[in-house]
PDB file of C-alpha atoms and ligand atoms in Angstrom:
ATOM      1  CA  MET A   1       1.755   0.695 -15.092  1.00  0.00           C
ATOM      2  CA  SER A   2       2.020  -3.066 -14.799  1.00  0.00           C
ATOM      3  CA  ASN A   3       5.582  -4.200 -14.482  1.00  0.00           C
ATOM      4  CA  VAL A   4       4.940  -6.971 -17.000  1.00  0.00           C
ATOM      5  CA  THR A   5       4.485  -4.514 -19.861  1.00  0.00           C
ATOM      6  CA  THR A   6       6.389  -4.676 -23.120  1.00  0.00           C
ATOM      7  CA  THR A   7       7.186  -0.952 -22.817  1.00  0.00           C
ATOM      8  CA  SER A   8       9.549   0.364 -20.148  1.00  0.00           C
ATOM      9  CA  ILE A   9       8.623   2.878 -17.473  1.00  0.00           C
ATOM     10  CA  GLU A  10      11.138   5.350 -18.889  1.00  0.00           C
ATOM     11  CA  GLU A  11       9.346   5.349 -22.243  1.00  0.00           C
ATOM     12  CA  VAL A  12       5.898   5.554 -20.635  1.00  0.00           C
ATOM     13  CA  ILE A  13       6.840   8.499 -18.411  1.00  0.00           C
ATOM     14  CA  GLU A  14       8.474  10.280 -21.302  1.00  0.00           C
ATOM     15  CA  ALA A  15       5.449   9.780 -23.553  1.00  0.00           C
ATOM     16  CA  ARG A  16       3.062  10.918 -20.828  1.00  0.00           C
ATOM     17  CA  GLY A  17       5.237  13.834 -19.735  1.00  0.00           C
ATOM     18  CA  ALA A  18       4.439  13.016 -16.105  1.00  0.00           C
ATOM     19  CA  PRO A  19       5.183  10.198 -13.665  1.00  0.00           C
ATOM     20  CA  VAL A  20       3.135   6.999 -13.514  1.00  0.00           C
ATOM     21  CA  TRP A  21       2.824   4.515 -10.668  1.00  0.00           C
ATOM     22  CA  LEU A  22       4.737   1.274 -11.040  1.00  0.00           C
ATOM     23  CA  GLN A  23       2.848  -1.892 -10.166  1.00  0.00           C
ATOM     24  CA  LEU A  24       5.191  -4.560  -8.833  1.00  0.00           C
ATOM     25  CA  TYR A  25       5.388  -8.347  -9.051  1.00  0.00           C
ATOM     26  CA  PRO A  26       8.732  -8.695  -7.334  1.00  0.00           C
ATOM     27  CA  THR A  27       9.251 -12.449  -7.969  1.00  0.00           C
ATOM     28  CA  SER A  28      10.618 -14.713  -5.275  1.00  0.00           C
ATOM     29  CA  ASN A  29      14.094 -13.267  -5.833  1.00  0.00           C
ATOM     30  CA  TRP A  30      14.272 -10.057  -3.773  1.00  0.00           C
ATOM     31  CA  SER A  31      16.994  -8.470  -5.882  1.00  0.00           C
ATOM     32  CA  VAL A  32      14.747  -8.555  -8.990  1.00  0.00           C
ATOM     33  CA  GLY A  33      12.069  -6.419  -7.337  1.00  0.00           C
ATOM     34  CA  GLU A  34      14.705  -4.181  -5.783  1.00  0.00           C
ATOM     35  CA  LYS A  35      16.230  -3.442  -9.176  1.00  0.00           C
ATOM     36  CA  MET A  36      12.856  -2.592 -10.729  1.00  0.00           C
ATOM     37  CA  VAL A  37      11.852  -0.331  -7.839  1.00  0.00           C
ATOM     38  CA  LYS A  38      15.114   1.597  -7.996  1.00  0.00           C
ATOM     39  CA  ARG A  39      14.827   1.876 -11.751  1.00  0.00           C
ATOM     40  CA  ALA A  40      11.260   3.204 -11.498  1.00  0.00           C
ATOM     41  CA  GLU A  41      12.256   5.777  -8.898  1.00  0.00           C
ATOM     42  CA  LYS A  42      15.132   6.923 -11.072  1.00  0.00           C
ATOM     43  CA  ALA A  43      12.684   7.307 -13.966  1.00  0.00           C
ATOM     44  CA  GLY A  44      10.550   9.617 -11.810  1.00  0.00           C
ATOM     45  CA  ALA A  45       7.872   7.308 -10.395  1.00  0.00           C
ATOM     46  CA  GLN A  46       6.716   8.300  -6.926  1.00  0.00           C
ATOM     47  CA  VAL A  47       4.470   5.355  -6.123  1.00  0.00           C
ATOM     48  CA  VAL A  48       5.005   1.603  -6.191  1.00  0.00           C
ATOM     49  CA  VAL A  49       1.900  -0.604  -6.101  1.00  0.00           C
ATOM     50  CA  LEU A  50       2.653  -4.020  -4.639  1.00  0.00           C
ATOM     51  CA  THR A  51       0.142  -6.597  -5.869  1.00  0.00           C
ATOM     52  CA  ILE A  52      -0.367  -9.206  -3.168  1.00  0.00           C
ATOM     53  CA  ASP A  53      -3.236 -11.302  -4.494  1.00  0.00           C
ATOM     54  CA  LEU A  54      -1.401 -13.395  -7.053  1.00  0.00           C
ATOM     55  CA  ASN A  55       1.295 -15.009  -4.958  1.00  0.00           C
ATOM     56  CA  SER A  56       0.600 -18.394  -6.435  1.00  0.00           C
ATOM     57  CA  ASP A  57      -0.748 -19.298  -9.837  1.00  0.00           C
ATOM     58  CA  SER A  58      -4.323 -18.785 -11.017  1.00  0.00           C
ATOM     59  CA  LYS A  59      -6.631 -20.841 -13.191  1.00  0.00           C
ATOM     60  CA  ARG A  60      -8.127 -18.674 -15.913  1.00  0.00           C
ATOM     61  CA  VAL A  61     -10.908 -20.609 -17.558  1.00  0.00           C
ATOM     62  CA  ALA A  62     -11.840 -17.905 -20.069  1.00  0.00           C
ATOM     63  CA  LEU A  63      -8.190 -17.530 -21.069  1.00  0.00           C
ATOM     64  CA  ALA A  64      -7.902 -21.278 -21.642  1.00  0.00           C
ATOM     65  CA  ARG A  65     -11.044 -21.173 -23.772  1.00  0.00           C
ATOM     66  CA  TYR A  66      -9.726 -18.410 -25.997  1.00  0.00           C
ATOM     67  CA  ILE A  67      -6.046 -19.382 -26.063  1.00  0.00           C
ATOM     68  CA  ARG A  68      -4.408 -19.392 -29.467  1.00  0.00           C
ATOM     69  CA  LEU A  69      -4.663 -22.760 -31.194  1.00  0.00           C
ATOM     70  CA  ASP A  70      -3.309 -21.615 -34.537  1.00  0.00           C
ATOM     71  CA  GLU A  71       0.161 -23.128 -34.735  1.00  0.00           C
ATOM     72  CA  ARG A  72       1.463 -21.104 -37.659  1.00  0.00           C
ATOM     73  CA  ASP A  73       4.711 -19.267 -37.001  1.00  0.00           C
ATOM     74  CA  CYS A  74       4.079 -15.685 -35.930  1.00  0.00           C
ATOM     75  CA  SER A  75       7.440 -15.105 -34.297  1.00  0.00           C
ATOM     76  CA  ALA A  76       8.209 -12.199 -36.632  1.00  0.00           C
ATOM     77  CA  CYS A  77       5.990 -10.084 -34.356  1.00  0.00           C
ATOM     78  CA  HIS A  78       5.267 -12.236 -31.283  1.00  0.00           C
ATOM     79  CA  ASP A  79       7.680 -14.203 -29.178  1.00  0.00           C
ATOM     80  CA  PRO A  80       5.947 -17.532 -28.584  1.00  0.00           C
ATOM     81  CA  ALA A  81       8.595 -18.999 -26.237  1.00  0.00           C
ATOM     82  CA  ARG A  82       7.354 -19.663 -22.695  1.00  0.00           C
ATOM     83  CA  ASP A  83      10.522 -21.060 -21.220  1.00  0.00           C
ATOM     84  CA  ASP A  84      12.044 -19.737 -18.001  1.00  0.00           C
ATOM     85  CA  SER A  85      13.513 -16.730 -19.767  1.00  0.00           C
ATOM     86  CA  TRP A  86      10.106 -15.271 -20.793  1.00  0.00           C
ATOM     87  CA  LEU A  87      10.193 -12.798 -17.917  1.00  0.00           C
ATOM     88  CA  ASP A  88      13.643 -11.539 -18.680  1.00  0.00           C
ATOM     89  CA  ARG A  89      12.347 -10.482 -22.092  1.00  0.00           C
ATOM     90  CA  LYS A  90       9.826  -8.065 -20.535  1.00  0.00           C
ATOM     91  CA  ALA A  91      11.009  -4.446 -20.504  1.00  0.00           C
ATOM     92  CA  MET A  92      11.109  -4.023 -16.728  1.00  0.00           C
ATOM     93  CA  TYR A  93      12.561  -7.442 -15.896  1.00  0.00           C
ATOM     94  CA  ARG A  94      15.303  -7.252 -18.488  1.00  0.00           C
ATOM     95  CA  ASP A  95      18.767  -7.501 -16.948  1.00  0.00           C
ATOM     96  CA  THR A  96      17.362  -8.113 -13.475  1.00  0.00           C
ATOM     97  CA  GLY A  97      18.186 -11.814 -13.545  1.00  0.00           C
ATOM     98  CA  ALA A  98      14.441 -12.597 -13.400  1.00  0.00           C
ATOM     99  CA  ARG A  99      13.420 -16.180 -14.087  1.00  0.00           C
ATOM    100  CA  GLY A 100       9.937 -17.205 -15.196  1.00  0.00           C
ATOM    101  CA  ASP A 101       9.839 -20.059 -12.707  1.00  0.00           C
ATOM    102  CA  GLU A 102      10.443 -17.563  -9.867  1.00  0.00           C
ATOM    103  CA  PHE A 103       7.522 -15.306 -10.843  1.00  0.00           C
ATOM    104  CA  GLY A 104       5.327 -16.302  -7.884  1.00  0.00           C
ATOM    105  CA  THR A 105       5.954 -14.996  -4.384  1.00  0.00           C
ATOM    106  CA  PRO A 106       4.594 -17.703  -2.080  1.00  0.00           C
ATOM    107  CA  GLY A 107       6.999 -16.636   0.666  1.00  0.00           C
ATOM    108  CA  MET A 108       5.917 -12.993   0.770  1.00  0.00           C
ATOM    109  CA  THR A 109       5.218 -11.665   4.279  1.00  0.00           C
ATOM    110  CA  TRP A 110       4.002  -8.301   5.613  1.00  0.00           C
ATOM    111  CA  ASP A 111       7.549  -7.130   6.309  1.00  0.00           C
ATOM    112  CA  TYR A 112       7.860  -6.780   2.538  1.00  0.00           C
ATOM    113  CA  ILE A 113       6.252  -3.349   2.860  1.00  0.00           C
ATOM    114  CA  GLY A 114       8.994  -2.125   5.197  1.00  0.00           C
ATOM    115  CA  ARG A 115      11.652  -3.620   2.970  1.00  0.00           C
ATOM    116  CA  LEU A 116      10.250  -1.749  -0.022  1.00  0.00           C
ATOM    117  CA  LYS A 117      10.145   1.487   1.950  1.00  0.00           C
ATOM    118  CA  GLY A 118      13.736   0.893   2.951  1.00  0.00           C
ATOM    119  CA  ILE A 119      15.042   0.900  -0.618  1.00  0.00           C
ATOM    120  CA  SER A 120      13.254   3.966  -2.022  1.00  0.00           C
ATOM    121  CA  ASP A 121      11.347   7.107  -1.078  1.00  0.00           C
ATOM    122  CA  MET A 122       8.324   6.009  -3.089  1.00  0.00           C
ATOM    123  CA  LYS A 123       4.899   5.627  -1.487  1.00  0.00           C
ATOM    124  CA  VAL A 124       3.896   1.984  -1.180  1.00  0.00           C
ATOM    125  CA  VAL A 125       0.320   1.073  -2.160  1.00  0.00           C
ATOM    126  CA  ILE A 126      -0.944  -2.452  -1.494  1.00  0.00           C
ATOM    127  CA  LYS A 127      -3.232  -3.886  -4.185  1.00  0.00           C
ATOM    128  CA  GLY A 128      -5.431  -6.909  -3.671  1.00  0.00           C
ATOM    129  CA  ILE A 129      -6.794  -6.344  -0.161  1.00  0.00           C
ATOM    130  CA  VAL A 130     -10.259  -7.831   0.433  1.00  0.00           C
ATOM    131  CA  THR A 131     -10.511  -8.297   4.210  1.00  0.00           C
ATOM    132  CA  ALA A 132     -10.350  -6.148   7.337  1.00  0.00           C
ATOM    133  CA  GLU A 133      -7.584  -8.348   8.783  1.00  0.00           C
ATOM    134  CA  ASP A 134      -5.313  -7.799   5.800  1.00  0.00           C
ATOM    135  CA  ALA A 135      -6.154  -4.095   5.696  1.00  0.00           C
ATOM    136  CA  GLU A 136      -5.100  -3.768   9.350  1.00  0.00           C
ATOM    137  CA  SER A 137      -1.881  -5.690   8.735  1.00  0.00           C
ATOM    138  CA  ALA A 138      -1.012  -3.585   5.692  1.00  0.00           C
ATOM    139  CA  LEU A 139      -1.660  -0.371   7.631  1.00  0.00           C
ATOM    140  CA  ARG A 140       0.369  -1.571  10.623  1.00  0.00           C
ATOM    141  CA  HIS A 141       3.284  -2.450   8.365  1.00  0.00           C
ATOM    142  CA  GLY A 142       3.391   0.981   6.763  1.00  0.00           C
ATOM    143  CA  ALA A 143       1.211   0.884   3.635  1.00  0.00           C
ATOM    144  CA  ASP A 144       0.506   4.397   2.339  1.00  0.00           C
ATOM    145  CA  ALA A 145      -2.751   3.390   0.609  1.00  0.00           C
ATOM    146  CA  LEU A 146      -4.751   0.304  -0.334  1.00  0.00           C
ATOM    147  CA  ILE A 147      -6.513  -0.917  -3.435  1.00  0.00           C
ATOM    148  CA  VAL A 148      -9.428  -3.209  -2.656  1.00  0.00           C
ATOM    149  CA  SER A 149      -9.301  -5.624  -5.555  1.00  0.00           C
ATOM    150  CA  ASN A 150      -9.959  -9.220  -6.494  1.00  0.00           C
ATOM    151  CA  HIS A 151      -7.758  -8.726  -9.561  1.00  0.00           C
ATOM    152  CA  GLY A 152     -10.818  -8.460 -11.779  1.00  0.00           C
ATOM    153  CA  GLY A 153     -11.514 -12.119 -11.031  1.00  0.00           C
ATOM    154  CA  ARG A 154      -8.169 -13.159 -12.495  1.00  0.00           C
ATOM    155  CA  ALA A 155      -6.572 -14.328  -9.257  1.00  0.00           C
ATOM    156  CA  GLU A 156      -9.337 -16.000  -7.298  1.00  0.00           C
ATOM    157  CA  ALA A 157     -12.457 -16.069  -9.376  1.00  0.00           C
ATOM    158  CA  SER A 158     -15.142 -17.060  -6.893  1.00  0.00           C
ATOM    159  CA  GLY A 159     -14.636 -14.982  -3.774  1.00  0.00           C
ATOM    160  CA  TRP A 160     -16.425 -11.815  -2.740  1.00  0.00           C
ATOM    161  CA  GLY A 161     -17.154  -8.970  -5.086  1.00  0.00           C
ATOM    162  CA  SER A 162     -14.702  -6.187  -4.286  1.00  0.00           C
ATOM    163  CA  LEU A 163     -17.568  -3.801  -3.493  1.00  0.00           C
ATOM    164  CA  ASP A 164     -18.704  -6.235  -0.779  1.00  0.00           C
ATOM    165  CA  SER A 165     -15.217  -6.100   0.761  1.00  0.00           C
ATOM    166  CA  LEU A 166     -14.990  -2.326   0.704  1.00  0.00           C
ATOM    167  CA  PRO A 167     -16.930  -1.499   3.909  1.00  0.00           C
ATOM    168  CA  GLU A 168     -14.841  -3.757   6.158  1.00  0.00           C
ATOM    169  CA  VAL A 169     -11.580  -2.501   4.665  1.00  0.00           C
ATOM    170  CA  LEU A 170     -12.641   1.118   5.136  1.00  0.00           C
ATOM    171  CA  ALA A 171     -13.680   0.388   8.721  1.00  0.00           C
ATOM    172  CA  ALA A 172     -10.329  -1.282   9.410  1.00  0.00           C
ATOM    173  CA  VAL A 173      -8.217   1.682   8.300  1.00  0.00           C
ATOM    174  CA  SER A 174     -10.632   4.332   9.698  1.00  0.00           C
ATOM    175  CA  GLY A 175      -9.551   7.062   7.335  1.00  0.00           C
ATOM    176  CA  GLU A 176      -5.823   6.797   8.155  1.00  0.00           C
ATOM    177  CA  ILE A 177      -4.861   6.054   4.545  1.00  0.00           C
ATOM    178  CA  PRO A 178      -6.662   6.352   1.200  1.00  0.00           C
ATOM    179  CA  VAL A 179      -8.582   3.329  -0.043  1.00  0.00           C
ATOM    180  CA  MET A 180      -9.099   2.788  -3.764  1.00  0.00           C
ATOM    181  CA  ILE A 181     -11.027  -0.023  -5.412  1.00  0.00           C
ATOM    182  CA  ASP A 182     -11.218  -1.944  -8.674  1.00  0.00           C
ATOM    183  CA  SER A 183     -12.714  -5.136 -10.153  1.00  0.00           C
ATOM    184  CA  GLY A 184     -15.951  -5.180 -12.055  1.00  0.00           C
ATOM    185  CA  PHE A 185     -16.478  -1.440 -12.540  1.00  0.00           C
ATOM    186  CA  ARG A 186     -18.389  -1.140 -15.794  1.00  0.00           C
ATOM    187  CA  ARG A 187     -20.856   1.717 -15.315  1.00  0.00           C
ATOM    188  CA  GLY A 188     -20.956   5.158 -13.762  1.00  0.00           C
ATOM    189  CA  THR A 189     -23.483   3.763 -11.304  1.00  0.00           C
ATOM    190  CA  ASP A 190     -20.868   1.235 -10.093  1.00  0.00           C
ATOM    191  CA  ILE A 191     -18.446   4.098  -9.477  1.00  0.00           C
ATOM    192  CA  PHE A 192     -21.116   6.073  -7.639  1.00  0.00           C
ATOM    193  CA  LYS A 193     -21.773   3.140  -5.288  1.00  0.00           C
ATOM    194  CA  ALA A 194     -18.090   2.746  -4.403  1.00  0.00           C
ATOM    195  CA  LEU A 195     -17.734   6.476  -3.750  1.00  0.00           C
ATOM    196  CA  ALA A 196     -20.900   6.371  -1.644  1.00  0.00           C
ATOM    197  CA  LEU A 197     -19.435   3.592   0.488  1.00  0.00           C
ATOM    198  CA  GLY A 198     -16.313   5.708   1.011  1.00  0.00           C
ATOM    199  CA  ALA A 199     -13.734   4.764  -1.638  1.00  0.00           C
ATOM    200  CA  ASN A 200     -11.293   7.563  -2.448  1.00  0.00           C
ATOM    201  CA  ALA A 201     -10.905   6.474  -6.068  1.00  0.00           C
ATOM    202  CA  VAL A 202     -12.085   3.834  -8.507  1.00  0.00           C
ATOM    203  CA  CYS A 203      -9.726   2.108 -10.947  1.00  0.00           C
ATOM    204  CA  ILE A 204     -10.559   0.154 -14.094  1.00  0.00           C
ATOM    205  CA  GLY A 205      -8.887  -2.684 -15.972  1.00  0.00           C
ATOM    206  CA  LYS A 206     -10.866  -4.552 -18.598  1.00  0.00           C
ATOM    207  CA  ALA A 207     -13.106  -1.614 -19.566  1.00  0.00           C
ATOM    208  CA  TYR A 208     -10.224   0.425 -20.946  1.00  0.00           C
ATOM    209  CA  LEU A 209      -8.608  -2.661 -22.485  1.00  0.00           C
ATOM    210  CA  TRP A 210     -11.773  -3.364 -24.457  1.00  0.00           C
ATOM    211  CA  GLY A 211     -11.703   0.193 -25.780  1.00  0.00           C
ATOM    212  CA  LEU A 212      -8.014  -0.168 -26.585  1.00  0.00           C
ATOM    213  CA  ALA A 213      -8.420  -3.490 -28.363  1.00  0.00           C
ATOM    214  CA  ALA A 214     -11.306  -2.224 -30.477  1.00  0.00           C
ATOM    215  CA  PHE A 215     -10.209   1.318 -31.352  1.00  0.00           C
ATOM    216  CA  GLY A 216      -6.765   2.091 -29.886  1.00  0.00           C
ATOM    217  CA  GLN A 217      -6.274   5.347 -27.988  1.00  0.00           C
ATOM    218  CA  PRO A 218      -9.606   6.877 -29.133  1.00  0.00           C
ATOM    219  CA  GLY A 219     -11.294   3.766 -27.761  1.00  0.00           C
ATOM    220  CA  VAL A 220      -9.718   4.279 -24.332  1.00  0.00           C
ATOM    221  CA  GLU A 221     -10.711   7.957 -24.397  1.00  0.00           C
ATOM    222  CA  LYS A 222     -14.265   6.967 -25.305  1.00  0.00           C
ATOM    223  CA  VAL A 223     -14.457   4.488 -22.432  1.00  0.00           C
ATOM    224  CA  LEU A 224     -13.372   7.212 -19.998  1.00  0.00           C
ATOM    225  CA  ASP A 225     -15.867   9.665 -21.553  1.00  0.00           C
ATOM    226  CA  ILE A 226     -18.690   7.142 -21.151  1.00  0.00           C
ATOM    227  CA  LEU A 227     -17.832   6.411 -17.520  1.00  0.00           C
ATOM    228  CA  ARG A 228     -17.533  10.123 -16.689  1.00  0.00           C
ATOM    229  CA  ALA A 229     -20.818  10.922 -18.417  1.00  0.00           C
ATOM    230  CA  GLU A 230     -22.587   8.064 -16.642  1.00  0.00           C
ATOM    231  CA  LEU A 231     -21.217   9.175 -13.283  1.00  0.00           C
ATOM    232  CA  ALA A 232     -22.329  12.750 -13.933  1.00  0.00           C
ATOM    233  CA  MET A 233     -25.761  11.427 -14.938  1.00  0.00           C
ATOM    234  CA  VAL A 234     -26.289   9.378 -11.787  1.00  0.00           C
ATOM    235  CA  MET A 235     -24.969  12.248  -9.673  1.00  0.00           C
ATOM    236  CA  GLY A 236     -27.591  14.468 -11.257  1.00  0.00           C
ATOM    237  CA  GLN A 237     -30.302  11.917 -10.591  1.00  0.00           C
ATOM    238  CA  MET A 238     -29.174  11.535  -6.980  1.00  0.00           C
ATOM    239  CA  GLY A 239     -29.055  15.253  -6.292  1.00  0.00           C
ATOM    240  CA  THR A 240     -25.326  15.219  -5.619  1.00  0.00           C
ATOM    241  CA  PRO A 241     -23.826  18.207  -7.455  1.00  0.00           C
ATOM    242  CA  SER A 242     -20.236  17.336  -6.492  1.00  0.00           C
ATOM    243  CA  LEU A 243     -18.378  14.329  -5.075  1.00  0.00           C
ATOM    244  CA  LYS A 244     -18.537  15.631  -1.510  1.00  0.00           C
ATOM    245  CA  TYR A 245     -22.319  15.181  -1.487  1.00  0.00           C
ATOM    246  CA  ILE A 246     -22.030  11.457  -2.242  1.00  0.00           C
ATOM    247  CA  GLY A 247     -22.135   9.369   0.935  1.00  0.00           C
ATOM    248  CA  PRO A 248     -23.562   6.282   2.620  1.00  0.00           C
ATOM    249  CA  HIS A 249     -26.969   7.994   2.727  1.00  0.00           C
ATOM    250  CA  SER A 250     -26.979   7.895  -1.106  1.00  0.00           C
ATOM    251  CA  ILE A 251     -27.350   4.105  -1.274  1.00  0.00           C
ATOM    252  CA  GLY A 252     -29.049   1.262   0.516  1.00  0.00           C
ATOM    253  CA  ARG A 253     -29.269  -2.506   0.408  1.00  0.00           C
ATOM    254  CA  HIS A 254     -32.531  -4.429   0.475  1.00  0.00           C
TER     255      HIS A 254
HETATM  256  C1  LIG B 301      -5.227  -8.396 -19.315  1.00  0.00           C
HETATM  257  C2  LIG B 301      -5.045  -7.988 -17.876  1.00  0.00           C
HETATM  258  C3  LIG B 301      -3.774  -7.907 -17.357  1.00  0.00           C
HETATM  259  C4  LIG B 301      -3.567  -7.554 -16.023  1.00  0.00           C
HETATM  260  N1  LIG B 301      -2.296  -7.443 -15.537  1.00  0.00           N
HETATM  261  C5  LIG B 301      -2.114  -7.058 -14.266  1.00  0.00           C
HETATM  262  C6  LIG B 301      -0.797  -6.879 -13.765  1.00  0.00           C
HETATM  263  O1  LIG B 301       0.174  -7.075 -14.470  1.00  0.00           O
HETATM  264  N2  LIG B 301      -0.667  -6.489 -12.478  1.00  0.00           N
HETATM  265  C7  LIG B 301      -1.745  -6.270 -11.654  1.00  0.00           C
HETATM  266  O2  LIG B 301      -1.571  -5.903 -10.487  1.00  0.00           O
HETATM  267  N3  LIG B 301      -2.999  -6.439 -12.106  1.00  0.00           N
HETATM  268  C8  LIG B 301      -3.194  -6.805 -13.385  1.00  0.00           C
HETATM  269  N4  LIG B 301      -4.475  -6.960 -13.849  1.00  0.00           N
HETATM  270  C9  LIG B 301      -5.609  -6.672 -12.951  1.00  0.00           C
HETATM  271  C10 LIG B 301      -5.962  -5.211 -13.044  1.00  0.00           C
HETATM  272  O3  LIG B 301      -4.917  -4.403 -12.548  1.00  0.00           O
HETATM  273  C11 LIG B 301      -7.208  -4.877 -12.229  1.00  0.00           C
HETATM  274  O4  LIG B 301      -7.043  -5.238 -10.868  1.00  0.00           O
HETATM  275  C12 LIG B 301      -8.462  -5.555 -12.773  1.00  0.00           C
HETATM  276  O5  LIG B 301      -8.420  -5.650 -14.181  1.00  0.00           O
HETATM  277  C13 LIG B 301      -9.673  -4.753 -12.330  1.00  0.00           C
HETATM  278  O6  LIG B 301     -10.864  -5.383 -12.665  1.00  0.00           O
HETATM  279  P1  LIG B 301     -11.685  -5.051 -14.002  1.00  0.00           P
HETATM  280  O7  LIG B 301     -10.890  -5.642 -15.127  1.00  0.00           O
HETATM  281  O8  LIG B 301     -12.970  -5.765 -13.779  1.00  0.00           O
HETATM  282  O9  LIG B 301     -11.813  -3.560 -14.104  1.00  0.00           O
HETATM  283  C14 LIG B 301      -4.694  -7.291 -15.181  1.00  0.00           C
HETATM  284  C15 LIG B 301      -5.994  -7.359 -15.724  1.00  0.00           C
HETATM  285  C16 LIG B 301      -6.184  -7.711 -17.048  1.00  0.00           C
HETATM  286  C17 LIG B 301      -7.594  -7.789 -17.577  1.00  0.00           C
END
């Protein structure tokens, strides 16, 4: 669960009837992140996912192209204000003293992982790793797992595809901690390739959001059904009856 959601982690966990992971943008004010982490742990979350690939701002060309130009007042439902208090109005940042102009974390260093582990018993997953060097640093500083991710192209838009980063990250951690991956997974075949390279899990962002935007919950369920069916299909075609049969031998690059 992103920590910029409009719904709080307490409500999400209650609705789901089981814990969720809290993703964390801690802001440049340590006490803001600390408050959210403690709150998530109290709500039952067992994992905090620290996103490290958006420490400064990003330029989102598609977003700019589609940004709302209609200037009619829609504040009955949407809060249009983007002043420094916008963050404090988000469910998880409320009452933390968060300020919009402190959202970035340009001063974040690797010791942040140890600091997070020091304030809760939650596992700390690092999201946004794309190089062997960073994977090694995260491991050395106590990360419990990694998510190879380029933020779905929303942080830096022109770097490597996350699948191209996966092999070096896996080699760097040599099986010591789980490695998950996201960014650009649209088909079951994409998932198969990541599993073949050695990913422990594949995550999705935009695919489920498209289903959600179009059809609500049934749309999200349909997206998951499609991806599962496609994965099962390619597994059948590849002669891999279960996940354990999928490996580097299943794919090649020419
Ligand atoms: C609308 C939107 C909002 C997002 N918000 C967050 C966020 O708050 N925190 C975060 O770590 N990643 C966020 N992401 C990135 C996703 O967690 C994920 O890394 C990315 O969407 C995966 O790529 P994909 O969209 O190609 O599947 C967001 C992505 C989208 C599309």
